[in-house]
XYZ file of C-alpha atoms in Angstrom:
376
model
C 0.000 0.000 0.000
C 2.864 2.380 0.862
C 4.530 1.586 -2.456
C 1.279 2.304 -4.347
C 0.784 5.556 -2.452
C 4.363 6.634 -3.115
C 3.976 5.846 -6.816
C 0.747 7.847 -6.979
C 2.346 10.845 -5.280
C 5.320 10.660 -7.664
C 3.011 10.471 -10.692
C 1.043 13.487 -9.464
C 4.263 15.412 -8.832
C 5.529 14.665 -12.339
C 2.212 15.716 -13.898
C 2.194 18.919 -11.858
C 5.789 19.644 -12.854
C 4.951 19.206 -16.522
C 1.948 21.519 -16.137
C 3.840 24.178 -14.169
C 6.823 24.764 -16.465
C 6.988 28.035 -18.422
C 5.364 27.668 -21.851
C 5.308 30.306 -24.566
C 2.589 30.107 -27.241
C 2.679 32.234 -30.381
C -0.768 33.299 -31.633
C -0.833 34.696 -35.166
C -4.343 35.716 -36.176
C -6.338 38.350 -38.056
C -7.172 41.336 -35.844
C -7.608 44.080 -38.445
C -9.337 44.474 -41.799
C -12.385 42.673 -43.169
C -11.589 39.371 -41.485
C -10.910 40.827 -38.046
C -14.095 39.499 -36.457
C -12.947 35.919 -37.030
C -9.532 36.473 -35.492
C -10.938 38.437 -32.561
C -13.245 35.538 -31.702
C -10.281 33.165 -31.989
C -8.108 35.300 -29.705
C -10.844 35.971 -27.159
C -11.832 32.326 -26.714
C -8.235 31.123 -26.558
C -7.170 33.683 -23.964
C -10.312 33.064 -21.895
C -9.645 29.308 -21.800
C -6.081 29.907 -20.600
C -7.325 32.423 -18.025
C -9.963 30.051 -16.673
C -7.427 27.236 -16.384
C -5.543 29.191 -13.733
C -2.215 28.267 -15.364
C 0.053 31.250 -14.692
C 3.032 29.704 -16.502
C 1.642 30.118 -20.016
C 2.707 33.251 -21.881
C 0.847 34.248 -25.041
C 2.576 36.242 -27.777
C -0.314 37.596 -29.877
C 0.215 39.341 -33.223
C -2.013 40.592 -36.049
C -1.339 39.121 -39.502
C -3.696 41.668 -41.162
C -4.850 38.747 -43.382
C -1.602 38.995 -45.376
C 0.583 35.899 -45.980
C 3.845 37.857 -46.047
C 3.125 39.377 -42.628
C 2.145 35.985 -41.203
C 5.459 34.507 -42.422
C 7.448 37.347 -40.841
C 5.602 36.986 -37.546
C 6.129 33.234 -37.455
C 9.870 33.616 -37.987
C 10.078 36.307 -35.303
C 8.195 34.149 -32.837
C 10.326 31.079 -33.543
C 13.736 32.771 -33.755
C 13.429 35.728 -31.361
C 10.526 35.019 -29.022
C 11.479 31.325 -28.764
C 7.872 30.109 -28.665
C 7.197 26.465 -27.871
C 4.018 26.259 -29.988
C 2.262 28.219 -32.710
C -1.475 28.608 -33.374
C -4.117 31.129 -34.414
C -4.226 31.373 -38.220
C -7.730 31.704 -39.664
C -7.108 31.772 -43.418
C -5.855 28.823 -45.477
C -3.580 30.837 -47.756
C -1.818 32.149 -44.653
C -1.627 28.644 -43.182
C -0.015 27.363 -46.379
C 2.543 30.170 -46.154
C 3.400 29.497 -42.493
C 2.788 25.872 -41.487
C 5.217 23.922 -43.737
C 8.230 25.976 -42.655
C 7.110 25.992 -39.010
C 6.805 22.216 -38.707
C 10.063 21.766 -40.631
C 11.746 23.617 -37.749
C 10.293 21.053 -35.337
C 7.760 23.492 -33.900
C 4.278 22.142 -33.193
C 1.497 24.064 -34.938
C -2.138 23.637 -33.854
C -4.737 24.991 -36.261
C -7.870 26.493 -34.671
C -9.467 26.960 -38.083
C -7.718 26.648 -41.465
C -7.580 23.065 -42.740
C -6.233 23.069 -46.307
C -6.291 19.747 -48.138
C -2.597 20.103 -48.986
C -1.729 19.562 -45.306
C -4.125 16.678 -44.699
C -2.876 14.061 -47.153
C 0.587 13.167 -48.434
C 2.061 16.300 -46.826
C 0.717 15.588 -43.348
C 3.228 16.116 -40.563
C 3.587 14.864 -37.005
C 4.109 18.471 -35.839
C 0.823 19.664 -37.378
C -2.472 19.196 -35.544
C -5.763 20.517 -36.870
C -8.194 21.059 -33.998
C -10.973 22.354 -36.270
C -11.682 20.258 -39.402
C -10.364 19.635 -42.878
C -11.570 22.413 -45.188
C -13.853 20.212 -47.279
C -15.907 18.884 -44.340
C -18.595 21.549 -43.838
C -19.135 21.775 -47.579
C -19.371 18.006 -47.979
C -22.159 18.078 -45.416
C -24.129 20.699 -47.357
C -23.631 18.784 -50.597
C -25.109 15.753 -48.884
C -27.987 17.756 -47.399
C -28.747 19.583 -50.676
C -29.644 16.263 -52.297
C -32.850 16.249 -50.235
C -34.410 19.278 -51.919
C -32.385 20.529 -54.872
C -31.525 19.392 -58.389
C -29.666 22.351 -59.901
C -27.351 24.359 -57.634
C -25.198 27.396 -58.401
C -21.968 27.328 -56.371
C -19.418 30.044 -55.617
C -16.446 30.655 -53.331
C -13.308 32.849 -53.164
C -10.312 31.914 -55.285
C -7.919 30.692 -52.561
C -7.164 27.253 -51.045
C -10.167 27.117 -48.702
C -12.488 28.266 -51.493
C -11.280 25.536 -53.826
C -11.563 22.952 -51.045
C -15.089 24.223 -50.349
C -16.462 23.627 -53.821
C -14.536 20.349 -54.152
C -16.130 19.190 -50.910
C -19.648 20.202 -51.964
C -19.320 18.450 -55.335
C -17.968 15.290 -53.697
C -21.400 14.537 -52.183
C -23.861 16.545 -54.296
C -25.566 14.414 -56.930
C -27.496 17.120 -58.777
C -26.622 19.385 -61.688
C -24.461 22.503 -61.337
C -26.121 25.649 -62.700
C -22.793 27.452 -62.439
C -19.458 27.383 -60.626
C -17.717 30.697 -59.908
C -14.584 31.704 -58.008
C -14.614 35.268 -56.701
C -11.747 37.450 -55.524
C -10.604 37.204 -51.913
C -11.906 40.296 -50.112
C -14.405 41.101 -52.871
C -17.249 43.415 -51.825
C -19.311 43.863 -55.023
C -21.245 40.799 -56.171
C -23.561 42.351 -58.756
C -22.067 40.307 -61.605
C -22.309 37.006 -59.710
C -25.893 37.696 -58.632
C -26.822 38.442 -62.258
C -25.300 35.087 -63.247
C -27.370 33.340 -60.588
C -30.550 35.056 -61.789
C -29.942 33.913 -65.371
C -28.708 30.400 -64.549
C -32.009 28.638 -63.897
C -30.677 27.438 -60.537
C -33.093 26.129 -57.912
C -30.572 26.842 -55.126
C -27.310 28.623 -54.321
C -24.427 27.294 -52.253
C -21.758 29.814 -51.310
C -18.704 29.972 -49.068
C -17.795 33.602 -48.384
C -16.428 34.040 -44.853
C -16.329 37.282 -42.871
C -17.056 40.558 -44.621
C -17.366 38.859 -48.016
C -20.443 36.920 -46.913
C -21.991 39.986 -45.322
C -21.641 41.953 -48.566
C -22.985 39.108 -50.695
C -26.051 38.468 -48.540
C -26.984 42.139 -48.276
C -26.727 42.604 -52.037
C -28.529 39.319 -52.685
C -31.456 40.373 -50.479
C -31.659 43.748 -52.261
C -31.502 42.162 -55.721
C -34.915 40.545 -55.526
C -33.528 37.141 -56.508
C -35.531 34.599 -54.509
C -33.495 31.448 -55.190
C -32.836 29.867 -51.753
C -29.274 30.014 -50.427
C -27.297 27.662 -48.217
C -23.720 27.489 -47.080
C -21.217 26.372 -44.483
C -21.510 27.708 -40.961
C -18.746 30.248 -41.641
C -21.105 32.228 -43.875
C -23.945 32.239 -41.322
C -22.238 32.210 -37.970
C -22.474 34.492 -34.962
C -19.682 36.771 -36.185
C -21.684 37.837 -39.276
C -25.383 37.254 -38.546
C -25.883 40.616 -36.863
C -24.516 42.413 -39.906
C -26.494 40.318 -42.407
C -29.778 40.813 -40.579
C -33.112 39.097 -41.165
C -32.151 38.139 -44.722
C -30.377 35.173 -43.102
C -33.484 33.820 -41.348
C -34.267 30.244 -42.317
C -30.979 29.659 -44.136
C -29.526 26.149 -43.689
C -25.822 25.843 -42.960
C -23.387 23.189 -41.791
C -21.018 23.062 -38.822
C -19.319 20.708 -36.402
C -20.449 22.937 -33.521
C -23.494 24.900 -32.415
C -24.259 26.684 -29.168
C -27.201 24.319 -28.564
C -25.084 21.138 -28.561
C -26.171 19.374 -25.398
C -23.021 18.610 -23.408
C -21.600 20.092 -20.205
C -18.390 21.405 -21.791
C -20.351 23.350 -24.407
C -22.799 24.800 -21.894
C -19.928 26.007 -19.714
C -18.103 27.465 -22.728
C -21.119 29.384 -24.064
C -21.927 30.802 -20.635
C -18.304 31.750 -19.910
C -17.905 33.477 -23.290
C -21.199 35.379 -22.932
C -20.296 36.475 -19.408
C -16.818 37.647 -20.368
C -17.540 39.326 -23.718
C -21.297 40.092 -23.678
C -21.863 38.312 -26.987
C -22.558 34.815 -28.257
C -19.548 32.780 -29.429
C -18.931 31.712 -33.022
C -17.502 28.548 -34.571
C -14.083 30.248 -34.566
C -14.390 30.827 -30.825
C -15.511 27.248 -30.163
C -12.619 25.758 -32.120
C -10.109 28.029 -30.394
C -11.500 27.129 -26.975
C -10.969 23.474 -27.848
C -7.441 24.173 -29.130
C -6.509 25.874 -25.857
C -7.995 23.096 -23.739
C -6.247 20.435 -25.822
C -2.931 22.186 -25.155
C -3.721 22.475 -21.436
C -4.599 18.778 -21.244
C -1.381 17.780 -23.035
C 0.702 20.018 -20.746
C -0.752 18.204 -17.736
C 0.667 14.936 -19.105
C 3.997 15.858 -20.674
C 6.639 18.534 -20.856
C 6.450 20.702 -23.942
C 10.243 20.344 -24.131
C 9.866 16.573 -24.653
C 8.475 16.860 -28.189
C 7.622 13.204 -28.695
C 5.864 12.834 -25.343
C 4.007 16.117 -25.820
C 2.802 15.162 -29.309
C 1.646 11.802 -27.967
C -0.314 13.673 -25.296
C -1.862 15.947 -27.946
C -2.773 12.963 -30.117
C -4.672 11.327 -27.237
C -7.047 14.342 -27.224
C -7.872 13.741 -23.569
C -9.935 16.883 -22.995
C -13.598 17.894 -22.796
C -14.474 19.214 -26.243
C -17.401 21.564 -26.771
C -18.262 19.304 -29.711
C -18.649 16.273 -27.435
C -16.770 13.295 -28.815
C -13.388 14.317 -30.287
C -10.845 11.912 -31.794
C -7.846 12.540 -34.064
C -7.509 10.528 -37.257
C -4.115 9.209 -38.420
C -3.421 12.566 -40.131
C -4.024 14.600 -36.937
C -7.371 15.915 -38.192
C -10.599 15.324 -36.245
C -13.065 12.506 -36.736
C -16.337 14.193 -35.771
C -20.010 14.777 -36.441
C -21.113 17.463 -38.885
C -24.529 19.052 -38.318
C -27.021 21.058 -40.354
C -28.216 24.223 -38.637
C -30.947 26.745 -39.380
C -30.736 30.467 -38.733
C -33.398 31.489 -36.202
C -34.124 34.449 -33.938
C -33.991 33.951 -30.174
C -34.884 36.844 -27.868
C -34.379 39.202 -30.778
C -30.908 37.857 -31.600
C -30.103 35.952 -34.800
C -28.415 32.640 -34.082
C -28.428 28.977 -35.176
C -30.079 25.781 -34.018
C -29.286 22.210 -35.082
C -31.970 20.573 -37.237
C -30.154 17.480 -38.549
C -26.944 15.458 -38.466
C -25.350 15.295 -41.910
C -22.480 12.956 -40.939
C -21.545 10.929 -37.893
C -17.859 10.275 -37.106
C -16.879 11.855 -40.406
C -13.318 11.398 -41.704
C -11.733 13.657 -44.291
C -11.076 12.482 -47.830
C -7.282 12.841 -47.656
C -6.335 10.830 -44.549
C -5.622 7.638 -46.499
C -2.801 9.487 -48.321
C -1.117 10.374 -45.003
C 1.604 7.880 -44.032
C 1.786 8.727 -40.331
């Protein structure tokens, strides 16, 4: 009994020591410009999770990438070479992730994505230092392609011309069985969609699927509502999430969208997260906030098991994903991307506030299409 007790005390001491060591985390995210709302939600949820953990040994180095790849690359190098961060996280946009992640992991720095999940990092180019705590880019769009088969036969699809936009339409087409009335790639940051809306009007489409995150989606939906075109729209949760619904207004009511998270998911971790975020920031959280909260809590859980200086042990602890996710069940696939449910939500109004509620489950325990190409 004494031996068992001594072993238990030693194990607790080792775990506490691993948790208590100084850890520096670099957070590169978008805090200015049209995509700032996404990065602000990421930063706010991540910092709140660290604050609530009570861990005083974690230092966050937070910088604004201004949604520009060249700035993100410079910040990453500064954080790795000068700030000597142990981990990197925070990037929202896939073109920025593609500019930063390959060089970061090549320097044996662990990167945890709270959002961007480009296909190029999920398959043959997967890496043991890269963990995606959000999804693979195609996933939300695959779910809407699957759901669209219920009601639609001829869909017009559009997305921005960058890696996540291409993954979006690829994902939708992978599961959609109907005809395409049109397929258009817009400019990143575009604000005028008159030409695209005219194409939709003339296309004979019975539905529209679009992926336009942040300010792009706000502009499109406002112009679409004013155009008089009545063709129903649908999209991934990014285009109809809490960060943009207030700006879109009632034009979003009734729109179906897909996500791996919603504030009405019935589990204790999610209820605590939503309440904590509302209390701290006086607003409802978005998908970006939920994913960042999970990323922070995954890191905290791994730090309680292993030293961040012991790379192999720390990555093993990350891979085990032994934390309470706001999404409920959370498991990493072989390529360090989640295996998870994807839901269909509907935009509703609750107490005068636009938000989403789950109406269906599109996929259960969904795996991305690229994992079988990953040799890890």
